[in-house]
Structures are given as structure tokens and as C-alpha cells.
Amino acid sequence: MWENCKNEQAHIVAMRRELHKIPELGFDLPKTKKFVLEELDRLGVEYKCSEVDSSIVATICGTGEGKTIAFRADMDALPIIEANEVEYISQHKGKMHGCGHDAHTAMLLATAKVLTENKDKFSGKIKLFFQTGEEIARGAEVMIKDGALDGVDAIFGLHIGSIMGKEISSGKAVIVPGCVMASYDKFVIKVTGKGCHGSTPEKGVDPINIASHIVVNLQAVLAREIATTKPSVLTFGKVTGGDVYNVIPNEVEMEGTIRALDEEVRQFLARRIDEIAKSTAETFGGTCEVEIIWGAPPVVNDEEMALIAADAASVAIGEDMVIRKVETPNMGGEDFACYLQKVPGAFFFLSSADSSKGTDVPHHNPKFNIDEDVLYKGPAIFTSIAMKLLGNEK
């Protein structure tokens, strides 16, 4: 069955380009949803639309009773002004598919076509998740609350691009057991002091000084409080305060992110941010408020499911195109982790990094693009997994 996916290559590219033109953000993706529903209707695939957001769960039934597995594609885009010079450039100003979700959606639609045409070759059910809000780490949570995972025995997802390193040649799949991506969360620290003129700093409480000490003090957590064998990141990405050069402001606001491969480290970092920020502010006579905006936990693949997926991929695209071991996980995050906390499964990567085509640009970049020649491999791996788990001839 997976062999048929190569015949869908041209259609996958066409769908991906149409979706690339209409990037939408967050939970409300009306044009993207319309595109997906029209394709599912054309294929005669049953589906259910969420009443909460634009997510869709399509279901394809085999010839008899059996297990239920799920494949997921995320559909949302990023608030980026695209800089690519392509005929299918974003038509929505300030929005861009800069992370490959257009390709994910197109590949899952192609998977739906091949599975629908081969219902007689498997038993059980296959659910296809078309998810919103991955970029804000909330879409998976919505689908779980909607009951999308009810009855699902295993789930699989993929990410295209150069996430695991641009040195991995285009067309190779990275499928490994255990932790493959970090948790990702946001923190906001609001420091309050007492404004005064810059010529008389003794008359006020300088929140810029406090904020500076908080930045330095928190970096010491990584260096002195967490074992070097447990990778973690604490990054400040935004610091805002003041209006003019010679006046000490009343407030400074800072935003950043924490990443961890271990849930205990994740929780420890969040706690220490709160403790150190508040105590540092108090030391210098100010106060501060700390907010942790929880994103997603680490992405941890089930060992058995990762092995099944890797074996299935080797059948579909060749063993020489499958990487089964990496030195370190990626410190980026993915809310697919939320599904893996509920049911066993595996999240894997399809490289589209080709320097000769300019597709080795990092994700979330205005010039991000993919090597479209590899798109058929996503559905090929998905359908091969389906046959391995549900196929009538095992």
C-alpha cells in the first residue's frame, strides 16, 4: 500500500503550495479547515469537526475489528513576514508557514487517500488528527479534551525540515526511542521599583538594575544547581523598560523560555525562577511578579512504538534512509508530547534540508522552505506503520 504514495507526489506538492498561500494562526483556521474538509469530502472520508476550534478528526475503518491508531498533522502558521521569492508565497500579510505545517497537512491528506483506497488491506480504525494551535502549545490539549484520543491504542506524528540538524540529508527519517524533544515553557517577570531622574538614582529603586541581577542570578541555576548530564536551557528573549535615556523607570518586564529533557528539571527551573527573581528584587528594595505560562512537556517516544515506526519506515523508504539513533535530543518543543503522555506512540522527523535548494534554513525563519521532492515519504511511512500494526497480512 505504501508504494502508492509516490504516485501522490505531485498532488501533495500542489496541496502544500495551496496551503502555504493561506497561513492562519492559533485556533481559528477557517480557510485551512475549508481546504481540508473539501479534500476529505472528495475522498469520502468521515470526519468530525471540533466545536471549540478548527480541528478535525477523520476516521477510516478497515474490513474488521481491530485496534485504533492515530496519525497527526498540525495546521497553524507563524506571525512572520515571508521573505521567500516563490509563486506560492503567503497571501496573508504578516503570517507564514515557517515551520512546515502546510506540508504536514498535505502529507496527512495524501495518507487519507491511500488508506481509503486500501481499506480491504487492514482491520481496525485509523484516526487522522488535523490539529490547530501547535505553535502556541495548546492545540493538542484541545483535541484531548474533545475526546480525540478516546479508544486510540497508539499515535504517530512527524515533523519535516532540519530540526535534527541540517547535516542530515534530505529524505532521511530520524526515528528514535525515548526523549526526542525538550519541554518548552514561557516565563514573564515584572519588576517594580520606584522611578526617578537618572541624575539622582539614590531617590528611587532602579528596576533595570534589579532586572540585570535577575538575569545573571538565574544563569547560575544552570551552571551550579542542575547536573551537566541533564541538558536544560533558560533564555531571556525580551526585556522592556523605560522611555528616555536619563530617567529611571518604575517597571521592567522580561520574558523568556525554559527547556528541559526531564520533567523534574522542568519543574525545578520554574520554581527557582520564582524564588530567585522575587528574592533578588527584595534585596534591592523592589518587588516582582512571576508568571509561568506552561507549554508542553518533553516529547518521549515509547520504545516499542518507535521501533515499529522505524521498521515500517525502513520498508517504505529503505533502511539506509532511516536514522535510529542520535547523540542528543532536540531542545525545541512540540505539543505532540501531550498525546504521548496519554497513549504510547512515536514522533519522528523527515529531513528536507538540502543546501543546493536553499532548504537548510532553520525553522521559524522568513526564508524557511522545504525540499518538496521528499513529501511522498511522509505518507509512505504512515501507511507502512498502519500496515505493520493493522495489516491483514502480517
CSV table of C-alpha atoms in Angstrom, one decimal:
chain,number,residue,atom,x,y,z
A,1,MET,CA,0.0,0.0,0.0
A,2,TRP,CA,2.8,2.4,0.9
A,3,GLU,CA,4.1,2.1,-2.7
A,4,ASN,CA,1.1,4.1,-3.9
A,5,CYS,CA,2.3,7.1,-2.0
A,6,LYS,CA,4.9,8.0,-4.7
A,7,ASN,CA,2.0,8.3,-7.2
A,8,GLU,CA,0.6,11.1,-5.0
A,9,GLN,CA,3.8,13.2,-5.0
A,10,ALA,CA,2.5,15.8,-7.5
A,11,HIS,CA,-0.8,16.2,-5.7
A,12,ILE,CA,0.9,16.5,-2.3
A,13,VAL,CA,3.1,19.3,-3.7
A,14,ALA,CA,0.1,21.1,-5.1
A,15,MET,CA,-1.9,20.8,-1.8
A,16,ARG,CA,1.1,22.0,0.1
A,17,ARG,CA,1.5,25.1,-2.1
A,18,GLU,CA,-2.2,26.0,-1.8
A,19,LEU,CA,-2.0,25.7,2.0
A,20,HIS,CA,1.3,27.7,2.0
A,21,LYS,CA,-0.6,30.7,0.5
A,22,ILE,CA,-3.2,30.8,3.3
A,23,PRO,CA,-1.3,30.6,6.6
A,24,GLU,CA,-3.5,31.2,9.7
A,25,LEU,CA,-2.7,31.5,13.4
A,26,GLY,CA,-3.8,29.8,16.6
A,27,PHE,CA,-7.1,28.0,16.9
A,28,ASP,CA,-9.2,29.7,14.3
A,29,LEU,CA,-8.1,28.5,10.8
A,30,PRO,CA,-11.2,28.9,8.6
A,31,LYS,CA,-9.5,28.8,5.2
A,32,THR,CA,-7.3,25.9,6.2
A,33,LYS,CA,-10.2,24.0,7.6
A,34,LYS,CA,-12.3,24.5,4.5
A,35,PHE,CA,-9.4,23.2,2.3
A,36,VAL,CA,-9.0,20.1,4.5
A,37,LEU,CA,-12.8,19.4,4.6
A,38,GLU,CA,-13.2,19.7,0.8
A,39,GLU,CA,-10.4,17.2,0.3
A,40,LEU,CA,-11.9,14.8,2.8
A,41,ASP,CA,-15.3,15.2,1.2
A,42,ARG,CA,-13.8,14.4,-2.2
A,43,LEU,CA,-12.3,11.3,-0.8
A,44,GLY,CA,-15.5,10.2,1.0
A,45,VAL,CA,-13.7,10.2,4.4
A,46,GLU,CA,-15.9,10.5,7.5
A,47,TYR,CA,-14.9,13.3,10.0
A,48,LYS,CA,-15.9,15.2,13.0
A,49,CYS,CA,-15.2,18.9,13.5
A,50,SER,CA,-14.5,20.4,16.9
A,51,GLU,CA,-16.9,22.9,18.4
A,52,VAL,CA,-14.1,24.6,20.2
A,53,ASP,CA,-11.6,25.3,17.4
A,54,SER,CA,-10.8,24.4,13.8
A,55,SER,CA,-9.5,20.9,14.5
A,56,ILE,CA,-10.8,17.9,12.6
A,57,VAL,CA,-10.7,14.2,13.4
A,58,ALA,CA,-11.2,12.0,10.3
A,59,THR,CA,-11.8,8.2,10.7
A,60,ILE,CA,-11.1,5.4,8.2
A,61,CYS,CA,-12.3,2.0,9.0
A,62,GLY,CA,-10.8,-1.3,7.8
A,63,THR,CA,-12.5,-4.5,7.0
A,64,GLY,CA,-13.0,-5.9,10.5
A,65,GLU,CA,-12.5,-5.4,14.2
A,66,GLY,CA,-9.0,-4.4,15.4
A,67,LYS,CA,-7.0,-1.7,17.2
A,68,THR,CA,-7.3,2.0,16.6
A,69,ILE,CA,-4.2,4.1,15.7
A,70,ALA,CA,-3.9,7.8,15.0
A,71,PHE,CA,-1.7,10.0,12.8
A,72,ARG,CA,-1.5,13.7,13.5
A,73,ALA,CA,-0.8,16.8,11.4
A,74,ASP,CA,-0.6,20.4,12.8
A,75,MET,CA,-2.2,23.1,10.6
A,76,ASP,CA,-1.3,26.5,12.2
A,77,ALA,CA,1.3,29.0,11.0
A,78,LEU,CA,3.5,31.7,12.5
A,79,PRO,CA,3.4,35.5,12.7
A,80,ILE,CA,6.3,36.0,10.3
A,81,ILE,CA,6.6,38.1,7.2
A,82,GLU,CA,7.7,35.7,4.5
A,83,ALA,CA,10.9,36.5,2.6
A,84,ASN,CA,10.9,33.7,0.0
A,85,GLU,CA,10.6,34.5,-3.7
A,86,VAL,CA,8.2,31.8,-4.8
A,87,GLU,CA,5.0,31.8,-6.7
A,88,TYR,CA,3.1,30.3,-3.8
A,89,ILE,CA,4.2,33.0,-1.3
A,90,SER,CA,1.9,33.7,1.6
A,91,GLN,CA,-1.1,35.8,0.7
A,92,HIS,CA,-1.8,36.7,4.3
A,93,LYS,CA,0.5,39.6,5.3
A,94,GLY,CA,2.5,39.0,8.4
A,95,LYS,CA,1.7,35.3,8.5
A,96,MET,CA,3.8,32.4,7.2
A,97,HIS,CA,4.1,28.7,7.2
A,98,GLY,CA,7.6,28.9,8.5
A,99,CYS,CA,7.6,25.6,10.3
A,100,GLY,CA,6.3,23.1,7.7
A,101,HIS,CA,2.8,22.6,9.0
A,102,ASP,CA,1.4,23.1,5.4
A,103,ALA,CA,3.5,20.1,4.4
A,104,HIS,CA,2.3,18.1,7.4
A,105,THR,CA,-1.3,18.8,6.5
A,106,ALA,CA,-0.8,17.9,2.8
A,107,MET,CA,1.0,14.7,3.7
A,108,LEU,CA,-1.8,13.6,6.0
A,109,LEU,CA,-4.4,14.3,3.4
A,110,ALA,CA,-2.4,12.1,1.0
A,111,THR,CA,-2.3,9.4,3.7
A,112,ALA,CA,-6.1,9.6,3.9
A,113,LYS,CA,-6.4,9.0,0.2
A,114,VAL,CA,-4.1,6.0,0.1
A,115,LEU,CA,-5.7,4.4,3.2
A,116,THR,CA,-9.2,5.0,1.9
A,117,GLU,CA,-8.3,3.3,-1.4
A,118,ASN,CA,-6.9,0.3,0.5
A,119,LYS,CA,-9.5,-0.3,3.3
A,120,ASP,CA,-9.6,-4.0,2.4
A,121,LYS,CA,-5.9,-4.4,3.4
A,122,PHE,CA,-6.3,-3.6,7.1
A,123,SER,CA,-8.5,-4.1,10.1
A,124,GLY,CA,-9.5,-1.7,12.9
A,125,LYS,CA,-9.6,2.0,12.6
A,126,ILE,CA,-7.3,4.8,11.7
A,127,LYS,CA,-7.9,8.3,13.0
A,128,LEU,CA,-6.4,11.4,11.3
A,129,PHE,CA,-5.9,14.4,13.6
A,130,PHE,CA,-5.8,17.8,11.9
A,131,GLN,CA,-4.7,20.0,14.8
A,132,THR,CA,-4.7,23.7,15.5
A,133,GLY,CA,-2.5,25.7,17.9
A,134,GLU,CA,0.7,23.8,17.9
A,135,GLU,CA,2.8,27.0,17.8
A,136,ILE,CA,1.1,28.1,21.0
A,137,ALA,CA,1.3,24.7,22.6
A,138,ARG,CA,-2.5,24.4,23.1
A,139,GLY,CA,-3.9,22.5,20.2
A,140,ALA,CA,-3.2,19.0,21.4
A,141,GLU,CA,-4.7,19.9,24.7
A,142,VAL,CA,-7.9,20.9,23.0
A,143,MET,CA,-8.1,17.7,21.0
A,144,ILE,CA,-7.6,15.6,24.0
A,145,LYS,CA,-10.3,17.4,25.9
A,146,ASP,CA,-12.6,16.9,22.9
A,147,GLY,CA,-12.1,13.2,23.2
A,148,ALA,CA,-10.0,12.7,20.1
A,149,LEU,CA,-7.8,10.1,21.9
A,150,ASP,CA,-10.7,8.0,23.1
A,151,GLY,CA,-10.2,4.4,22.0
A,152,VAL,CA,-6.8,5.2,20.4
A,153,ASP,CA,-4.2,2.5,21.1
A,154,ALA,CA,-1.2,4.3,19.5
A,155,ILE,CA,-0.4,7.6,17.9
A,156,PHE,CA,2.3,8.8,15.5
A,157,GLY,CA,3.3,12.2,14.1
A,158,LEU,CA,6.1,13.6,12.1
A,159,HIS,CA,7.9,16.9,11.6
A,160,ILE,CA,9.6,18.0,8.3
A,161,GLY,CA,12.6,20.3,8.0
A,162,SER,CA,16.0,20.4,9.5
A,163,ILE,CA,15.1,20.0,13.2
A,164,MET,CA,17.6,17.3,13.9
A,165,GLY,CA,20.4,19.1,12.1
A,166,LYS,CA,20.9,20.3,8.5
A,167,GLU,CA,23.8,17.8,8.1
A,168,ILE,CA,21.1,15.1,7.9
A,169,SER,CA,20.5,14.8,4.2
A,170,SER,CA,17.1,15.4,2.7
A,171,GLY,CA,14.8,12.4,2.6
A,172,LYS,CA,16.2,10.7,5.6
A,173,ALA,CA,13.9,9.9,8.5
A,174,VAL,CA,15.0,10.1,12.2
A,175,ILE,CA,13.1,7.7,14.4
A,176,VAL,CA,14.4,7.0,17.8
A,177,PRO,CA,13.1,5.8,21.2
A,178,GLY,CA,13.0,7.8,24.4
A,179,CYS,CA,13.2,11.6,24.7
A,180,VAL,CA,13.5,13.3,21.3
A,181,MET,CA,12.5,16.9,22.1
A,182,ALA,CA,12.5,19.1,25.2
A,183,SER,CA,9.7,20.7,27.2
A,184,TYR,CA,9.0,24.3,26.3
A,185,ASP,CA,7.5,26.9,28.6
A,186,LYS,CA,7.4,30.7,28.8
A,187,PHE,CA,8.0,32.9,31.8
A,188,VAL,CA,7.2,36.6,32.4
A,189,ILE,CA,8.9,38.6,35.2
A,190,LYS,CA,7.6,42.0,36.0
A,191,VAL,CA,10.0,44.0,38.2
A,192,THR,CA,8.6,47.1,40.1
A,193,GLY,CA,10.9,49.7,41.5
A,194,LYS,CA,10.5,53.5,42.0
A,195,GLY,CA,11.2,55.8,39.2
A,196,CYS,CA,13.3,58.9,39.5
A,197,HIS,CA,15.6,61.1,37.5
A,198,GLY,CA,18.8,59.4,36.3
A,199,SER,CA,21.0,62.1,38.0
A,200,THR,CA,19.7,61.1,41.4
A,201,PRO,CA,19.4,57.3,41.5
A,202,GLU,CA,19.5,57.3,45.3
A,203,LYS,CA,16.0,58.8,45.3
A,204,GLY,CA,14.5,55.8,43.6
A,205,VAL,CA,14.7,52.0,43.2
A,206,ASP,CA,16.1,51.0,39.9
A,207,PRO,CA,14.2,48.1,38.3
A,208,ILE,CA,16.7,48.0,35.4
A,209,ASN,CA,19.4,47.2,37.9
A,210,ILE,CA,17.2,44.6,39.6
A,211,ALA,CA,16.4,43.0,36.3
A,212,SER,CA,20.0,42.8,35.3
A,213,HIS,CA,20.8,41.0,38.6
A,214,ILE,CA,17.9,38.6,38.0
A,215,VAL,CA,19.3,37.7,34.5
A,216,VAL,CA,22.7,36.9,35.9
A,217,ASN,CA,21.5,35.1,39.0
A,218,LEU,CA,19.2,32.8,37.0
A,219,GLN,CA,22.0,31.8,34.7
A,220,ALA,CA,23.8,30.4,37.8
A,221,VAL,CA,21.0,27.9,38.3
A,222,LEU,CA,22.0,26.1,35.1
A,223,ALA,CA,25.7,26.3,36.0
A,224,ARG,CA,25.5,25.3,39.7
A,225,GLU,CA,22.2,23.7,40.5
A,226,ILE,CA,21.5,21.3,37.6
A,227,ALA,CA,23.7,18.3,36.7
A,228,THR,CA,25.5,18.7,33.4
A,229,THR,CA,24.2,15.3,32.4
A,230,LYS,CA,20.6,16.8,32.3
A,231,PRO,CA,20.5,19.3,29.5
A,232,SER,CA,18.4,22.4,30.1
A,233,VAL,CA,18.0,25.9,28.8
A,234,LEU,CA,17.0,29.2,30.4
A,235,THR,CA,16.9,32.1,27.9
A,236,PHE,CA,15.7,35.7,28.2
A,237,GLY,CA,14.4,36.8,24.8
A,238,LYS,CA,12.7,40.1,25.7
A,239,VAL,CA,13.5,42.9,28.2
A,240,THR,CA,11.3,46.0,28.1
A,241,GLY,CA,11.6,49.1,30.4
A,242,GLY,CA,12.0,52.9,30.3
A,243,ASP,CA,11.1,55.6,27.8
A,244,VAL,CA,14.0,58.0,27.8
A,245,TYR,CA,17.7,57.7,28.4
A,246,ASN,CA,18.0,59.8,31.6
A,247,VAL,CA,15.0,58.6,33.7
A,248,ILE,CA,14.9,55.5,35.8
A,249,PRO,CA,11.5,53.8,35.1
A,250,ASN,CA,9.1,52.4,37.5
A,251,GLU,CA,8.9,49.0,35.9
A,252,VAL,CA,10.8,46.5,33.7
A,253,GLU,CA,9.2,43.4,32.1
A,254,MET,CA,11.2,40.4,31.0
A,255,GLU,CA,10.1,37.4,29.0
A,256,GLY,CA,12.0,34.1,28.3
A,257,THR,CA,11.8,30.4,27.9
A,258,ILE,CA,12.9,27.3,29.7
A,259,ARG,CA,13.6,23.9,28.1
A,260,ALA,CA,14.3,20.6,29.7
A,261,LEU,CA,14.5,16.9,28.8
A,262,ASP,CA,13.4,15.8,32.2
A,263,GLU,CA,10.1,16.7,33.9
A,264,GLU,CA,11.7,17.1,37.3
A,265,VAL,CA,14.2,19.6,35.9
A,266,ARG,CA,11.4,21.5,34.2
A,267,GLN,CA,9.5,21.9,37.4
A,268,PHE,CA,12.7,22.8,39.3
A,269,LEU,CA,13.6,25.6,36.8
A,270,ALA,CA,10.1,27.1,37.1
A,271,ARG,CA,10.3,27.1,40.9
A,272,ARG,CA,13.8,28.6,41.0
A,273,ILE,CA,12.8,31.4,38.6
A,274,ASP,CA,10.0,32.4,41.0
A,275,GLU,CA,12.2,32.2,44.1
A,276,ILE,CA,15.3,33.9,42.7
A,277,ALA,CA,13.5,36.7,40.9
A,278,LYS,CA,11.5,37.6,43.9
A,279,SER,CA,14.3,37.4,46.4
A,280,THR,CA,16.6,39.4,44.1
A,281,ALA,CA,14.0,42.2,43.7
A,282,GLU,CA,13.5,42.3,47.5
A,283,THR,CA,17.3,42.5,48.1
A,284,PHE,CA,17.4,45.8,46.1
A,285,GLY,CA,14.2,47.2,47.6
A,286,GLY,CA,11.9,46.4,44.8
A,287,THR,CA,9.2,43.7,44.1
A,288,CYS,CA,8.4,41.5,41.2
A,289,GLU,CA,5.7,39.2,39.9
A,290,VAL,CA,6.5,35.9,38.1
A,291,GLU,CA,4.2,34.1,35.7
A,292,ILE,CA,5.0,30.7,34.3
A,293,ILE,CA,3.0,30.0,31.1
A,294,TRP,CA,3.2,26.3,30.7
A,295,GLY,CA,3.7,25.0,27.2
A,296,ALA,CA,4.3,21.3,26.6
A,297,PRO,CA,6.3,18.6,28.4
A,298,PRO,CA,9.2,16.7,26.9
A,299,VAL,CA,8.4,14.6,23.8
A,300,VAL,CA,9.1,11.0,24.9
A,301,ASN,CA,8.7,8.2,22.4
A,302,ASP,CA,7.5,4.8,23.5
A,303,GLU,CA,10.3,2.3,22.8
A,304,GLU,CA,8.2,-0.3,21.2
A,305,MET,CA,6.3,2.2,19.0
A,306,ALA,CA,9.5,3.9,17.9
A,307,LEU,CA,10.9,0.5,16.9
A,308,ILE,CA,7.7,-0.3,15.0
A,309,ALA,CA,7.8,3.1,13.2
A,310,ALA,CA,11.5,2.7,12.3
A,311,ASP,CA,11.0,-0.8,11.0
A,312,ALA,CA,8.0,0.4,9.0
A,313,ALA,CA,10.0,3.4,7.6
A,314,SER,CA,12.8,1.1,6.5
A,315,VAL,CA,10.3,-1.0,4.5
A,316,ALA,CA,8.9,2.2,2.9
A,317,ILE,CA,12.0,4.3,2.1
A,318,GLY,CA,14.9,1.9,2.7
A,319,GLU,CA,17.0,1.1,5.8
A,320,ASP,CA,19.8,3.3,4.6
A,321,MET,CA,17.4,6.3,4.8
A,322,VAL,CA,16.4,5.7,8.5
A,323,ILE,CA,18.4,7.0,11.4
A,324,ARG,CA,17.6,5.0,14.5
A,325,LYS,CA,20.0,6.8,17.0
A,326,VAL,CA,21.0,10.4,17.7
A,327,GLU,CA,23.6,11.7,20.1
A,328,THR,CA,21.3,14.2,21.8
A,329,PRO,CA,17.6,15.2,21.6
A,330,ASN,CA,16.5,18.5,20.1
A,331,MET,CA,15.9,21.3,22.5
A,332,GLY,CA,12.9,22.6,20.6
A,333,GLY,CA,9.4,21.7,21.8
A,334,GLU,CA,6.3,20.1,20.5
A,335,ASP,CA,2.8,19.7,22.0
A,336,PHE,CA,2.6,16.2,20.4
A,337,ALA,CA,4.2,15.4,23.8
A,338,CYS,CA,0.7,15.7,25.4
A,339,TYR,CA,-0.6,12.8,23.3
A,340,LEU,CA,2.4,10.7,24.3
A,341,GLN,CA,1.5,11.2,28.0
A,342,LYS,CA,-1.8,9.5,27.3
A,343,VAL,CA,-1.1,6.7,24.9
A,344,PRO,CA,2.0,5.1,23.5
A,345,GLY,CA,3.4,6.4,20.2
A,346,ALA,CA,6.3,7.9,18.4
A,347,PHE,CA,7.1,11.3,16.9
A,348,PHE,CA,9.7,11.3,14.2
A,349,PHE,CA,11.4,13.6,11.7
A,350,LEU,CA,11.7,13.8,7.9
A,351,SER,CA,14.6,15.8,6.8
A,352,SER,CA,14.1,18.3,3.9
A,353,ALA,CA,17.5,20.0,4.3
A,354,ASP,CA,19.2,20.5,1.0
A,355,SER,CA,21.7,23.3,0.8
A,356,SER,CA,21.7,23.3,-3.0
A,357,LYS,CA,18.0,24.1,-2.9
A,358,GLY,CA,18.2,26.5,0.0
A,359,THR,CA,16.0,24.3,2.2
A,360,ASP,CA,18.5,24.0,5.1
A,361,VAL,CA,17.3,27.3,6.6
A,362,PRO,CA,16.2,27.0,10.3
A,363,HIS,CA,12.6,26.8,11.2
A,364,HIS,CA,10.7,30.0,12.2
A,365,ASN,CA,12.8,31.9,9.7
A,366,PRO,CA,11.3,34.2,7.0
A,367,LYS,CA,13.2,32.2,4.3
A,368,PHE,CA,12.3,28.8,5.6
A,369,ASN,CA,11.3,26.4,2.9
A,370,ILE,CA,11.3,22.6,2.3
A,371,ASP,CA,12.6,20.2,-0.3
A,372,GLU,CA,9.3,19.2,-1.8
A,373,ASP,CA,10.8,16.1,-3.5
A,374,VAL,CA,10.6,14.2,-0.2
A,375,LEU,CA,6.9,14.8,0.5
A,376,TYR,CA,5.7,11.4,-0.6
A,377,LYS,CA,7.8,9.8,2.1
A,378,GLY,CA,5.7,11.1,4.9
A,379,PRO,CA,2.5,9.2,3.7
A,380,ALA,CA,4.7,6.2,2.8
A,381,ILE,CA,5.9,5.9,6.4
A,382,PHE,CA,2.5,6.5,7.8
A,383,THR,CA,0.8,3.9,5.6
A,384,SER,CA,3.7,1.4,6.3
A,385,ILE,CA,3.1,1.9,10.0
A,386,ALA,CA,-0.6,1.3,9.5
A,387,MET,CA,0.1,-2.0,7.7
A,388,LYS,CA,2.6,-3.1,10.3
A,389,LEU,CA,0.1,-2.6,13.1
A,390,LEU,CA,-3.3,-3.3,11.4
A,391,GLY,CA,-2.5,-5.0,8.2
A,392,ASN,CA,-4.4,-8.2,7.4
A,393,GLU,CA,-1.3,-9.9,6.2
A,394,LYS,CA,1.3,-9.8,8.9
